[in-house]
Amino acid sequence: NQSAKREFIYAKDAALALLYAVNYEAKAGTFNIGNGEALTNQEVAEQINKAFENTGNIIVKDIEEKQIQSSYMTSDKACMELGFEAKYSFYEAVKEIYREMQNV
Protein backbone atom coordinates (compact mmCIF):
# COMPACT_ATOMS: atom_id res chain seq x y z
CA ASN A 1 0.00 0.00 0.00
CA GLN A 2 1.45 3.32 -1.11
CA SER A 3 -0.36 5.39 1.50
CA ALA A 4 -0.16 3.33 4.70
CA LYS A 5 2.28 4.82 7.20
CA ARG A 6 4.32 3.28 9.97
CA GLU A 7 6.30 4.82 12.79
CA PHE A 8 9.89 3.77 13.48
CA ILE A 9 12.24 4.28 16.40
CA TYR A 10 16.01 4.02 16.50
CA ALA A 11 17.39 1.48 19.00
CA LYS A 12 19.33 4.24 20.76
CA ASP A 13 16.08 6.14 21.36
CA ALA A 14 14.36 2.96 22.57
CA ALA A 15 17.18 2.40 25.07
CA LEU A 16 16.89 6.01 26.22
CA ALA A 17 13.15 5.55 26.74
CA LEU A 18 13.88 2.53 28.96
CA LEU A 19 16.19 4.67 31.10
CA TYR A 20 13.45 7.27 31.46
CA ALA A 21 10.97 4.54 32.42
CA VAL A 22 13.30 3.03 35.03
CA ASN A 23 13.58 6.43 36.68
CA TYR A 24 9.82 7.06 36.49
CA GLU A 25 8.66 7.79 40.05
CA ALA A 26 5.20 6.26 39.71
CA LYS A 27 6.83 2.92 38.71
CA ALA A 28 3.79 1.91 36.70
CA GLY A 29 2.18 2.70 33.41
CA THR A 30 2.01 1.81 29.78
CA PHE A 31 3.72 4.09 27.29
CA ASN A 32 3.95 4.18 23.51
CA ILE A 33 7.48 4.99 22.45
CA GLY A 34 8.11 6.42 18.99
CA ASN A 35 9.72 9.32 17.23
CA GLY A 36 6.48 10.96 16.13
CA GLU A 37 7.30 10.54 12.43
CA ALA A 38 5.14 8.21 10.33
CA LEU A 39 6.39 7.21 6.88
CA THR A 40 5.09 5.30 3.87
CA ASN A 41 7.18 2.47 2.40
CA GLN A 42 8.23 4.77 -0.44
CA GLU A 43 9.28 7.51 2.00
CA VAL A 44 11.33 4.93 3.92
CA ALA A 45 13.07 3.84 0.71
CA GLU A 46 13.74 7.44 -0.32
CA GLN A 47 15.22 8.36 3.07
CA ILE A 48 17.41 5.25 3.15
CA ASN A 49 18.68 6.07 -0.34
CA LYS A 50 19.38 9.66 0.67
CA ALA A 51 21.24 8.58 3.83
CA PHE A 52 23.28 5.98 1.93
CA GLU A 53 23.90 8.44 -0.92
CA ASN A 54 22.17 6.27 -3.54
CA THR A 55 20.13 7.60 -6.45
CA GLY A 56 17.82 6.25 -9.09
CA ASN A 57 17.38 2.74 -7.77
CA ILE A 58 13.83 2.80 -6.39
CA ILE A 59 11.39 0.90 -8.56
CA VAL A 60 7.69 1.22 -7.76
CA LYS A 61 5.56 -1.46 -9.38
CA ASP A 62 1.87 -1.11 -10.00
CA ILE A 63 0.37 -3.77 -7.80
CA GLU A 64 -3.12 -4.46 -6.60
CA GLU A 65 -3.92 -1.93 -3.91
CA LYS A 66 -4.74 -3.66 -0.63
CA GLN A 67 -6.61 -1.95 2.15
CA ILE A 68 -3.75 -1.68 4.65
CA GLN A 69 -4.27 0.97 7.28
CA SER A 70 -1.63 3.20 8.75
CA SER A 71 -0.32 1.95 12.08
CA TYR A 72 1.20 4.31 14.59
CA MET A 73 0.44 5.55 18.09
CA THR A 74 1.00 8.80 19.90
CA SER A 75 3.95 9.09 22.29
CA ASP A 76 2.40 12.09 24.06
CA LYS A 77 2.05 10.28 27.41
CA ALA A 78 5.75 9.29 27.38
CA CYS A 79 6.67 12.89 26.65
CA MET A 80 4.41 14.38 29.31
CA GLU A 81 4.95 11.86 32.12
CA LEU A 82 8.45 10.51 31.47
CA GLY A 83 9.89 13.57 29.77
CA PHE A 84 10.99 11.34 26.88
CA GLU A 85 11.40 12.65 23.35
CA ALA A 86 13.20 10.75 20.60
CA LYS A 87 16.52 12.31 19.63
CA TYR A 88 16.67 10.85 16.11
CA SER A 89 14.44 11.22 13.08
CA PHE A 90 14.28 8.19 10.77
CA TYR A 91 16.73 9.85 8.37
CA GLU A 92 19.16 10.80 11.15
CA ALA A 93 19.12 7.22 12.48
CA VAL A 94 19.78 5.69 9.06
CA LYS A 95 22.51 8.25 8.32
CA GLU A 96 24.23 7.39 11.61
CA ILE A 97 24.00 3.67 10.81
CA TYR A 98 25.54 4.37 7.40
CA ARG A 99 28.45 6.32 8.98
CA GLU A 100 29.06 3.57 11.54
CA MET A 101 28.97 0.85 8.85
CA GLN A 102 31.73 2.64 6.94
CA ASN A 103 34.10 1.85 9.82
CA VAL A 104 33.33 -1.88 9.78
PDB file of N, CA and C in Angstrom:
ATOM      1  N   ASN A   1       0.843  -1.181   0.000  1.00  0.00           N
ATOM      2  CA  ASN A   1       0.000   0.000   0.000  1.00  0.00           C
ATOM      3  C   ASN A   1       0.880   1.232   0.000  1.00  0.00           C
ATOM      4  N   GLN A   2       0.634   2.119  -0.949  1.00  0.00           N
ATOM      5  CA  GLN A   2       1.452   3.319  -1.107  1.00  0.00           C
ATOM      6  C   GLN A   2       1.161   4.389  -0.061  1.00  0.00           C
ATOM      7  N   SER A   3       0.014   4.306   0.598  1.00  0.00           N
ATOM      8  CA  SER A   3      -0.356   5.389   1.502  1.00  0.00           C
ATOM      9  C   SER A   3      -0.294   5.019   2.989  1.00  0.00           C
ATOM     10  N   ALA A   4      -0.213   3.741   3.295  1.00  0.00           N
ATOM     11  CA  ALA A   4      -0.160   3.329   4.705  1.00  0.00           C
ATOM     12  C   ALA A   4       1.166   3.792   5.316  1.00  0.00           C
ATOM     13  N   LYS A   5       1.090   4.316   6.525  1.00  0.00           N
ATOM     14  CA  LYS A   5       2.284   4.824   7.200  1.00  0.00           C
ATOM     15  C   LYS A   5       2.578   4.013   8.449  1.00  0.00           C
ATOM     16  N   ARG A   6       3.854   3.958   8.770  1.00  0.00           N
ATOM     17  CA  ARG A   6       4.324   3.280   9.972  1.00  0.00           C
ATOM     18  C   ARG A   6       5.279   4.224  10.688  1.00  0.00           C
ATOM     19  N   GLU A   7       5.366   4.033  11.993  1.00  0.00           N
ATOM     20  CA  GLU A   7       6.305   4.819  12.790  1.00  0.00           C
ATOM     21  C   GLU A   7       7.486   3.924  13.166  1.00  0.00           C
ATOM     22  N   PHE A   8       8.662   4.498  13.163  1.00  0.00           N
ATOM     23  CA  PHE A   8       9.885   3.772  13.483  1.00  0.00           C
ATOM     24  C   PHE A   8      10.569   4.445  14.661  1.00  0.00           C
ATOM     25  N   ILE A   9      11.433   3.696  15.329  1.00  0.00           N
ATOM     26  CA  ILE A   9      12.240   4.285  16.397  1.00  0.00           C
ATOM     27  C   ILE A   9      13.621   3.646  16.346  1.00  0.00           C
ATOM     28  N   TYR A  10      14.619   4.466  16.497  1.00  0.00           N
ATOM     29  CA  TYR A  10      16.006   4.022  16.502  1.00  0.00           C
ATOM     30  C   TYR A  10      16.278   3.308  17.825  1.00  0.00           C
ATOM     31  N   ALA A  11      17.087   2.259  17.795  1.00  0.00           N
ATOM     32  CA  ALA A  11      17.387   1.481  18.998  1.00  0.00           C
ATOM     33  C   ALA A  11      17.964   2.357  20.108  1.00  0.00           C
ATOM     34  N   LYS A  12      18.758   3.347  19.748  1.00  0.00           N
ATOM     35  CA  LYS A  12      19.328   4.239  20.763  1.00  0.00           C
ATOM     36  C   LYS A  12      18.231   5.023  21.476  1.00  0.00           C
ATOM     37  N   ASP A  13      17.205   5.445  20.736  1.00  0.00           N
ATOM     38  CA  ASP A  13      16.080   6.141  21.363  1.00  0.00           C
ATOM     39  C   ASP A  13      15.261   5.183  22.221  1.00  0.00           C
ATOM     40  N   ALA A  14      15.102   3.946  21.775  1.00  0.00           N
ATOM     41  CA  ALA A  14      14.362   2.960  22.566  1.00  0.00           C
ATOM     42  C   ALA A  14      15.084   2.703  23.897  1.00  0.00           C
ATOM     43  N   ALA A  15      16.398   2.601  23.847  1.00  0.00           N
ATOM     44  CA  ALA A  15      17.183   2.404  25.067  1.00  0.00           C
ATOM     45  C   ALA A  15      17.044   3.608  25.993  1.00  0.00           C
ATOM     46  N   LEU A  16      17.062   4.802  25.421  1.00  0.00           N
ATOM     47  CA  LEU A  16      16.890   6.012  26.216  1.00  0.00           C
ATOM     48  C   LEU A  16      15.518   6.023  26.892  1.00  0.00           C
ATOM     49  N   ALA A  17      14.495   5.608  26.175  1.00  0.00           N
ATOM     50  CA  ALA A  17      13.146   5.550  26.745  1.00  0.00           C
ATOM     51  C   ALA A  17      13.103   4.591  27.934  1.00  0.00           C
ATOM     52  N   LEU A  18      13.818   3.477  27.833  1.00  0.00           N
ATOM     53  CA  LEU A  18      13.878   2.534  28.959  1.00  0.00           C
ATOM     54  C   LEU A  18      14.520   3.183  30.185  1.00  0.00           C
ATOM     55  N   LEU A  19      15.564   3.966  29.970  1.00  0.00           N
ATOM     56  CA  LEU A  19      16.191   4.670  31.101  1.00  0.00           C
ATOM     57  C   LEU A  19      15.213   5.645  31.748  1.00  0.00           C
ATOM     58  N   TYR A  20      14.457   6.361  30.921  1.00  0.00           N
ATOM     59  CA  TYR A  20      13.447   7.270  31.464  1.00  0.00           C
ATOM     60  C   TYR A  20      12.404   6.493  32.268  1.00  0.00           C
ATOM     61  N   ALA A  21      11.997   5.344  31.751  1.00  0.00           N
ATOM     62  CA  ALA A  21      10.971   4.545  32.420  1.00  0.00           C
ATOM     63  C   ALA A  21      11.474   3.994  33.749  1.00  0.00           C
ATOM     64  N   VAL A  22      12.726   3.552  33.792  1.00  0.00           N
ATOM     65  CA  VAL A  22      13.298   3.028  35.028  1.00  0.00           C
ATOM     66  C   VAL A  22      13.310   4.097  36.113  1.00  0.00           C
ATOM     67  N   ASN A  23      13.521   5.324  35.716  1.00  0.00           N
ATOM     68  CA  ASN A  23      13.580   6.427  36.676  1.00  0.00           C
ATOM     69  C   ASN A  23      12.225   7.086  36.922  1.00  0.00           C
ATOM     70  N   TYR A  24      11.161   6.523  36.342  1.00  0.00           N
ATOM     71  CA  TYR A  24       9.816   7.064  36.493  1.00  0.00           C
ATOM     72  C   TYR A  24       9.337   6.831  37.915  1.00  0.00           C
ATOM     73  N   GLU A  25       9.014   7.875  38.633  1.00  0.00           N
ATOM     74  CA  GLU A  25       8.663   7.788  40.055  1.00  0.00           C
ATOM     75  C   GLU A  25       7.425   6.940  40.329  1.00  0.00           C
ATOM     76  N   ALA A  26       6.437   7.001  39.459  1.00  0.00           N
ATOM     77  CA  ALA A  26       5.199   6.257  39.705  1.00  0.00           C
ATOM     78  C   ALA A  26       5.413   4.745  39.578  1.00  0.00           C
ATOM     79  N   LYS A  27       6.458   4.329  38.879  1.00  0.00           N
ATOM     80  CA  LYS A  27       6.827   2.920  38.712  1.00  0.00           C
ATOM     81  C   LYS A  27       5.749   2.056  38.078  1.00  0.00           C
ATOM     82  N   ALA A  28       4.816   2.676  37.399  1.00  0.00           N
ATOM     83  CA  ALA A  28       3.786   1.911  36.704  1.00  0.00           C
ATOM     84  C   ALA A  28       3.268   2.724  35.534  1.00  0.00           C
ATOM     85  N   GLY A  29       2.784   2.027  34.548  1.00  0.00           N
ATOM     86  CA  GLY A  29       2.180   2.701  33.413  1.00  0.00           C
ATOM     87  C   GLY A  29       2.543   2.022  32.115  1.00  0.00           C
ATOM     88  N   THR A  30       1.768   2.312  31.117  1.00  0.00           N
ATOM     89  CA  THR A  30       2.011   1.809  29.777  1.00  0.00           C
ATOM     90  C   THR A  30       2.251   3.010  28.878  1.00  0.00           C
ATOM     91  N   PHE A  31       3.333   2.953  28.121  1.00  0.00           N
ATOM     92  CA  PHE A  31       3.719   4.093  27.287  1.00  0.00           C
ATOM     93  C   PHE A  31       4.032   3.634  25.874  1.00  0.00           C
ATOM     94  N   ASN A  32       3.547   4.379  24.900  1.00  0.00           N
ATOM     95  CA  ASN A  32       3.948   4.185  23.515  1.00  0.00           C
ATOM     96  C   ASN A  32       5.233   4.973  23.316  1.00  0.00           C
ATOM     97  N   ILE A  33       6.203   4.342  22.686  1.00  0.00           N
ATOM     98  CA  ILE A  33       7.485   4.994  22.446  1.00  0.00           C
ATOM     99  C   ILE A  33       7.711   5.039  20.943  1.00  0.00           C
ATOM    100  N   GLY A  34       7.845   6.238  20.411  1.00  0.00           N
ATOM    101  CA  GLY A  34       8.108   6.415  18.987  1.00  0.00           C
ATOM    102  C   GLY A  34       8.808   7.735  18.774  1.00  0.00           C
ATOM    103  N   ASN A  35       9.058   8.043  17.514  1.00  0.00           N
ATOM    104  CA  ASN A  35       9.723   9.320  17.231  1.00  0.00           C
ATOM    105  C   ASN A  35       8.757  10.366  16.682  1.00  0.00           C
ATOM    106  N   GLY A  36       7.477  10.000  16.580  1.00  0.00           N
ATOM    107  CA  GLY A  36       6.479  10.958  16.126  1.00  0.00           C
ATOM    108  C   GLY A  36       6.457  11.191  14.630  1.00  0.00           C
ATOM    109  N   GLU A  37       7.184  10.373  13.881  1.00  0.00           N
ATOM    110  CA  GLU A  37       7.297  10.540  12.432  1.00  0.00           C
ATOM    111  C   GLU A  37       6.788   9.275  11.754  1.00  0.00           C
ATOM    112  N   ALA A  38       5.699   9.364  11.031  1.00  0.00           N
ATOM    113  CA  ALA A  38       5.136   8.213  10.330  1.00  0.00           C
ATOM    114  C   ALA A  38       5.467   8.328   8.847  1.00  0.00           C
ATOM    115  N   LEU A  39       5.929   7.215   8.260  1.00  0.00           N
ATOM    116  CA  LEU A  39       6.387   7.214   6.875  1.00  0.00           C
ATOM    117  C   LEU A  39       5.734   6.088   6.072  1.00  0.00           C
ATOM    118  N   THR A  40       5.530   6.348   4.788  1.00  0.00           N
ATOM    119  CA  THR A  40       5.085   5.297   3.870  1.00  0.00           C
ATOM    120  C   THR A  40       6.299   4.459   3.477  1.00  0.00           C
ATOM    121  N   ASN A  41       6.066   3.300   2.868  1.00  0.00           N
ATOM    122  CA  ASN A  41       7.183   2.465   2.398  1.00  0.00           C
ATOM    123  C   ASN A  41       8.062   3.231   1.409  1.00  0.00           C
ATOM    124  N   GLN A  42       7.444   4.011   0.533  1.00  0.00           N
ATOM    125  CA  GLN A  42       8.235   4.770  -0.436  1.00  0.00           C
ATOM    126  C   GLN A  42       9.079   5.840   0.267  1.00  0.00           C
ATOM    127  N   GLU A  43       8.516   6.505   1.256  1.00  0.00           N
ATOM    128  CA  GLU A  43       9.284   7.510   2.004  1.00  0.00           C
ATOM    129  C   GLU A  43      10.461   6.867   2.736  1.00  0.00           C
ATOM    130  N   VAL A  44      10.243   5.665   3.271  1.00  0.00           N
ATOM    131  CA  VAL A  44      11.329   4.928   3.920  1.00  0.00           C
ATOM    132  C   VAL A  44      12.444   4.659   2.912  1.00  0.00           C
ATOM    133  N   ALA A  45      12.077   4.136   1.745  1.00  0.00           N
ATOM    134  CA  ALA A  45      13.073   3.837   0.709  1.00  0.00           C
ATOM    135  C   ALA A  45      13.824   5.097   0.285  1.00  0.00           C
ATOM    136  N   GLU A  46      13.106   6.194   0.103  1.00  0.00           N
ATOM    137  CA  GLU A  46      13.738   7.439  -0.318  1.00  0.00           C
ATOM    138  C   GLU A  46      14.709   7.955   0.737  1.00  0.00           C
ATOM    139  N   GLN A  47      14.330   7.872   2.010  1.00  0.00           N
ATOM    140  CA  GLN A  47      15.216   8.363   3.070  1.00  0.00           C
ATOM    141  C   GLN A  47      16.436   7.460   3.248  1.00  0.00           C
ATOM    142  N   ILE A  48      16.260   6.157   3.092  1.00  0.00           N
ATOM    143  CA  ILE A  48      17.406   5.252   3.153  1.00  0.00           C
ATOM    144  C   ILE A  48      18.363   5.564   2.005  1.00  0.00           C
ATOM    145  N   ASN A  49      17.829   5.732   0.807  1.00  0.00           N
ATOM    146  CA  ASN A  49      18.675   6.073  -0.345  1.00  0.00           C
ATOM    147  C   ASN A  49      19.425   7.374  -0.115  1.00  0.00           C
ATOM    148  N   LYS A  50      18.745   8.363   0.410  1.00  0.00           N
ATOM    149  CA  LYS A  50      19.382   9.659   0.673  1.00  0.00           C
ATOM    150  C   LYS A  50      20.506   9.492   1.696  1.00  0.00           C
ATOM    151  N   ALA A  51      20.245   8.780   2.780  1.00  0.00           N
ATOM    152  CA  ALA A  51      21.238   8.583   3.831  1.00  0.00           C
ATOM    153  C   ALA A  51      22.445   7.795   3.323  1.00  0.00           C
ATOM    154  N   PHE A  52      22.199   6.809   2.458  1.00  0.00           N
ATOM    155  CA  PHE A  52      23.277   5.976   1.926  1.00  0.00           C
ATOM    156  C   PHE A  52      23.847   6.542   0.616  1.00  0.00           C
ATOM    157  N   GLU A  53      23.402   7.730   0.255  1.00  0.00           N
ATOM    158  CA  GLU A  53      23.896   8.445  -0.924  1.00  0.00           C
ATOM    159  C   GLU A  53      23.714   7.640  -2.212  1.00  0.00           C
ATOM    160  N   ASN A  54      22.551   7.009  -2.341  1.00  0.00           N
ATOM    161  CA  ASN A  54      22.166   6.272  -3.543  1.00  0.00           C
ATOM    162  C   ASN A  54      21.181   7.118  -4.337  1.00  0.00           C
ATOM    163  N   THR A  55      21.130   6.907  -5.629  1.00  0.00           N
ATOM    164  CA  THR A  55      20.133   7.603  -6.454  1.00  0.00           C
ATOM    165  C   THR A  55      19.617   6.668  -7.542  1.00  0.00           C
ATOM    166  N   GLY A  56      18.389   6.906  -7.926  1.00  0.00           N
ATOM    167  CA  GLY A  56      17.817   6.251  -9.090  1.00  0.00           C
ATOM    168  C   GLY A  56      17.603   4.761  -9.004  1.00  0.00           C
ATOM    169  N   ASN A  57      17.552   4.194  -7.836  1.00  0.00           N
ATOM    170  CA  ASN A  57      17.383   2.745  -7.767  1.00  0.00           C
ATOM    171  C   ASN A  57      16.095   2.299  -7.081  1.00  0.00           C
ATOM    172  N   ILE A  58      15.132   3.182  -6.958  1.00  0.00           N
ATOM    173  CA  ILE A  58      13.832   2.797  -6.387  1.00  0.00           C
ATOM    174  C   ILE A  58      12.897   2.496  -7.546  1.00  0.00           C
ATOM    175  N   ILE A  59      12.338   1.307  -7.523  1.00  0.00           N
ATOM    176  CA  ILE A  59      11.385   0.899  -8.556  1.00  0.00           C
ATOM    177  C   ILE A  59      10.045   0.658  -7.876  1.00  0.00           C
ATOM    178  N   VAL A  60       9.034   1.382  -8.305  1.00  0.00           N
ATOM    179  CA  VAL A  60       7.691   1.218  -7.761  1.00  0.00           C
ATOM    180  C   VAL A  60       6.857   0.506  -8.816  1.00  0.00           C
ATOM    181  N   LYS A  61       6.371  -0.674  -8.459  1.00  0.00           N
ATOM    182  CA  LYS A  61       5.562  -1.457  -9.383  1.00  0.00           C
ATOM    183  C   LYS A  61       4.093  -1.205  -9.107  1.00  0.00           C
ATOM    184  N   ASP A  62       3.314  -1.194 -10.158  1.00  0.00           N
ATOM    185  CA  ASP A  62       1.869  -1.107  -9.996  1.00  0.00           C
ATOM    186  C   ASP A  62       1.372  -2.476  -9.549  1.00  0.00           C
ATOM    187  N   ILE A  63       0.915  -2.525  -8.329  1.00  0.00           N
ATOM    188  CA  ILE A  63       0.373  -3.771  -7.800  1.00  0.00           C
ATOM    189  C   ILE A  63      -1.037  -3.518  -7.301  1.00  0.00           C
ATOM    190  N   GLU A  64      -1.757  -4.587  -7.103  1.00  0.00           N
ATOM    191  CA  GLU A  64      -3.119  -4.461  -6.596  1.00  0.00           C
ATOM    192  C   GLU A  64      -3.103  -3.766  -5.243  1.00  0.00           C
ATOM    193  N   GLU A  65      -3.867  -2.720  -5.142  1.00  0.00           N
ATOM    194  CA  GLU A  65      -3.924  -1.926  -3.908  1.00  0.00           C
ATOM    195  C   GLU A  65      -4.718  -2.686  -2.845  1.00  0.00           C
ATOM    196  N   LYS A  66      -4.073  -2.994  -1.737  1.00  0.00           N
ATOM    197  CA  LYS A  66      -4.744  -3.655  -0.627  1.00  0.00           C
ATOM    198  C   LYS A  66      -5.119  -2.602   0.394  1.00  0.00           C
ATOM    199  N   GLN A  67      -6.121  -2.883   1.150  1.00  0.00           N
ATOM    200  CA  GLN A  67      -6.611  -1.947   2.155  1.00  0.00           C
ATOM    201  C   GLN A  67      -5.823  -2.103   3.454  1.00  0.00           C
ATOM    202  N   ILE A  68      -4.586  -1.653   3.448  1.00  0.00           N
ATOM    203  CA  ILE A  68      -3.754  -1.677   4.647  1.00  0.00           C
ATOM    204  C   ILE A  68      -3.836  -0.305   5.285  1.00  0.00           C
ATOM    205  N   GLN A  69      -4.125  -0.293   6.558  1.00  0.00           N
ATOM    206  CA  GLN A  69      -4.268   0.967   7.276  1.00  0.00           C
ATOM    207  C   GLN A  69      -2.937   1.402   7.871  1.00  0.00           C
ATOM    208  N   SER A  70      -2.794   2.678   8.062  1.00  0.00           N
ATOM    209  CA  SER A  70      -1.629   3.200   8.755  1.00  0.00           C
ATOM    210  C   SER A  70      -1.625   2.657  10.178  1.00  0.00           C
ATOM    211  N   SER A  71      -0.434   2.531  10.750  1.00  0.00           N
ATOM    212  CA  SER A  71      -0.316   1.952  12.083  1.00  0.00           C
ATOM    213  C   SER A  71       0.745   2.699  12.886  1.00  0.00           C
ATOM    214  N   TYR A  72       0.284   3.620  13.687  1.00  0.00           N
ATOM    215  CA  TYR A  72       1.196   4.308  14.594  1.00  0.00           C
ATOM    216  C   TYR A  72       0.404   4.869  15.753  1.00  0.00           C
ATOM    217  N   MET A  73       1.089   5.101  16.863  1.00  0.00           N
ATOM    218  CA  MET A  73       0.441   5.553  18.089  1.00  0.00           C
ATOM    219  C   MET A  73       1.119   6.828  18.572  1.00  0.00           C
ATOM    220  N   THR A  74       0.439   7.569  19.365  1.00  0.00           N
ATOM    221  CA  THR A  74       1.001   8.796  19.905  1.00  0.00           C
ATOM    222  C   THR A  74       1.908   8.492  21.100  1.00  0.00           C
ATOM    223  N   SER A  75       3.009   9.216  21.167  1.00  0.00           N
ATOM    224  CA  SER A  75       3.947   9.089  22.290  1.00  0.00           C
ATOM    225  C   SER A  75       3.772  10.229  23.283  1.00  0.00           C
ATOM    226  N   ASP A  76       2.631  10.920  23.206  1.00  0.00           N
ATOM    227  CA  ASP A  76       2.397  12.092  24.059  1.00  0.00           C
ATOM    228  C   ASP A  76       2.527  11.778  25.546  1.00  0.00           C
ATOM    229  N   LYS A  77       2.001  10.633  25.992  1.00  0.00           N
ATOM    230  CA  LYS A  77       2.053  10.281  27.408  1.00  0.00           C
ATOM    231  C   LYS A  77       3.507  10.107  27.862  1.00  0.00           C
ATOM    232  N   ALA A  78       4.330   9.467  27.039  1.00  0.00           N
ATOM    233  CA  ALA A  78       5.747   9.287  27.385  1.00  0.00           C
ATOM    234  C   ALA A  78       6.447  10.631  27.486  1.00  0.00           C
ATOM    235  N   CYS A  79       6.076  11.548  26.613  1.00  0.00           N
ATOM    236  CA  CYS A  79       6.666  12.889  26.647  1.00  0.00           C
ATOM    237  C   CYS A  79       6.233  13.631  27.900  1.00  0.00           C
ATOM    238  N   MET A  80       4.940  13.617  28.185  1.00  0.00           N
ATOM    239  CA  MET A  80       4.407  14.381  29.311  1.00  0.00           C
ATOM    240  C   MET A  80       4.801  13.791  30.668  1.00  0.00           C
ATOM    241  N   GLU A  81       4.715  12.468  30.814  1.00  0.00           N
ATOM    242  CA  GLU A  81       4.952  11.864  32.120  1.00  0.00           C
ATOM    243  C   GLU A  81       6.406  11.459  32.354  1.00  0.00           C
ATOM    244  N   LEU A  82       7.065  10.949  31.316  1.00  0.00           N
ATOM    245  CA  LEU A  82       8.448  10.511  31.470  1.00  0.00           C
ATOM    246  C   LEU A  82       9.445  11.603  31.090  1.00  0.00           C
ATOM    247  N   GLY A  83       8.981  12.559  30.298  1.00  0.00           N
ATOM    248  CA  GLY A  83       9.892  13.571  29.772  1.00  0.00           C
ATOM    249  C   GLY A  83      10.694  13.065  28.587  1.00  0.00           C
ATOM    250  N   PHE A  84      10.263  11.944  27.991  1.00  0.00           N
ATOM    251  CA  PHE A  84      10.993  11.339  26.877  1.00  0.00           C
ATOM    252  C   PHE A  84      10.594  11.950  25.542  1.00  0.00           C
ATOM    253  N   GLU A  85      11.587  12.278  24.744  1.00  0.00           N
ATOM    254  CA  GLU A  85      11.402  12.646  23.345  1.00  0.00           C
ATOM    255  C   GLU A  85      12.524  11.991  22.560  1.00  0.00           C
ATOM    256  N   ALA A  86      12.190  11.380  21.438  1.00  0.00           N
ATOM    257  CA  ALA A  86      13.201  10.750  20.601  1.00  0.00           C
ATOM    258  C   ALA A  86      14.198  11.806  20.127  1.00  0.00           C
ATOM    259  N   LYS A  87      15.448  11.409  20.068  1.00  0.00           N
ATOM    260  CA  LYS A  87      16.517  12.313  19.633  1.00  0.00           C
ATOM    261  C   LYS A  87      16.770  12.225  18.130  1.00  0.00           C
ATOM    262  N   TYR A  88      16.361  11.105  17.513  1.00  0.00           N
ATOM    263  CA  TYR A  88      16.673  10.852  16.111  1.00  0.00           C
ATOM    264  C   TYR A  88      15.410  10.793  15.253  1.00  0.00           C
ATOM    265  N   SER A  89      15.458  11.443  14.106  1.00  0.00           N
ATOM    266  CA  SER A  89      14.439  11.216  13.077  1.00  0.00           C
ATOM    267  C   SER A  89      14.829   9.914  12.369  1.00  0.00           C
ATOM    268  N   PHE A  90      13.961   9.392  11.527  1.00  0.00           N
ATOM    269  CA  PHE A  90      14.280   8.185  10.774  1.00  0.00           C
ATOM    270  C   PHE A  90      15.537   8.419   9.937  1.00  0.00           C
ATOM    271  N   TYR A  91      15.569   9.541   9.223  1.00  0.00           N
ATOM    272  CA  TYR A  91      16.726   9.854   8.369  1.00  0.00           C
ATOM    273  C   TYR A  91      18.011   9.945   9.191  1.00  0.00           C
ATOM    274  N   GLU A  92      17.967  10.641  10.321  1.00  0.00           N
ATOM    275  CA  GLU A  92      19.163  10.796  11.154  1.00  0.00           C
ATOM    276  C   GLU A  92      19.667   9.440  11.653  1.00  0.00           C
ATOM    277  N   ALA A  93      18.747   8.558  12.016  1.00  0.00           N
ATOM    278  CA  ALA A  93      19.123   7.225  12.478  1.00  0.00           C
ATOM    279  C   ALA A  93      19.800   6.437  11.360  1.00  0.00           C
ATOM    280  N   VAL A  94      19.210   6.443  10.181  1.00  0.00           N
ATOM    281  CA  VAL A  94      19.776   5.695   9.060  1.00  0.00           C
ATOM    282  C   VAL A  94      21.127   6.289   8.652  1.00  0.00           C
ATOM    283  N   LYS A  95      21.239   7.595   8.671  1.00  0.00           N
ATOM    284  CA  LYS A  95      22.506   8.255   8.321  1.00  0.00           C
ATOM    285  C   LYS A  95      23.592   7.848   9.325  1.00  0.00           C
ATOM    286  N   GLU A  96      23.258   7.798  10.604  1.00  0.00           N
ATOM    287  CA  GLU A  96      24.235   7.392  11.610  1.00  0.00           C
ATOM    288  C   GLU A  96      24.642   5.937  11.405  1.00  0.00           C
ATOM    289  N   ILE A  97      23.691   5.084  11.097  1.00  0.00           N
ATOM    290  CA  ILE A  97      23.995   3.674  10.815  1.00  0.00           C
ATOM    291  C   ILE A  97      24.944   3.582   9.624  1.00  0.00           C
ATOM    292  N   TYR A  98      24.680   4.356   8.590  1.00  0.00           N
ATOM    293  CA  TYR A  98      25.544   4.373   7.402  1.00  0.00           C
ATOM    294  C   TYR A  98      26.968   4.786   7.773  1.00  0.00           C
ATOM    295  N   ARG A  99      27.113   5.855   8.560  1.00  0.00           N
ATOM    296  CA  ARG A  99      28.448   6.315   8.980  1.00  0.00           C
ATOM    297  C   ARG A  99      29.159   5.239   9.793  1.00  0.00           C
ATOM    298  N   GLU A 100      28.440   4.590  10.707  1.00  0.00           N
ATOM    299  CA  GLU A 100      29.056   3.567  11.539  1.00  0.00           C
ATOM    300  C   GLU A 100      29.445   2.337  10.731  1.00  0.00           C
ATOM    301  N   MET A 101      28.665   2.002   9.704  1.00  0.00           N
ATOM    302  CA  MET A 101      28.970   0.851   8.848  1.00  0.00           C
ATOM    303  C   MET A 101      30.236   1.090   8.018  1.00  0.00           C
ATOM    304  N   GLN A 102      30.542   2.339   7.736  1.00  0.00           N
ATOM    305  CA  GLN A 102      31.734   2.636   6.936  1.00  0.00           C
ATOM    306  C   GLN A 102      33.007   2.276   7.694  1.00  0.00           C
ATOM    307  N   ASN A 103      32.939   2.181   9.005  1.00  0.00           N
ATOM    308  CA  ASN A 103      34.097   1.848   9.821  1.00  0.00           C
ATOM    309  C   ASN A 103      34.222   0.351  10.087  1.00  0.00           C
ATOM    310  N   VAL A 104      33.303  -0.431   9.537  1.00  0.00           N
ATOM    311  CA  VAL A 104      33.327  -1.884   9.779  1.00  0.00           C
ATOM    312  C   VAL A 104      34.171  -2.569   8.737  1.00  0.00           C
TER     313      VAL A 104
END
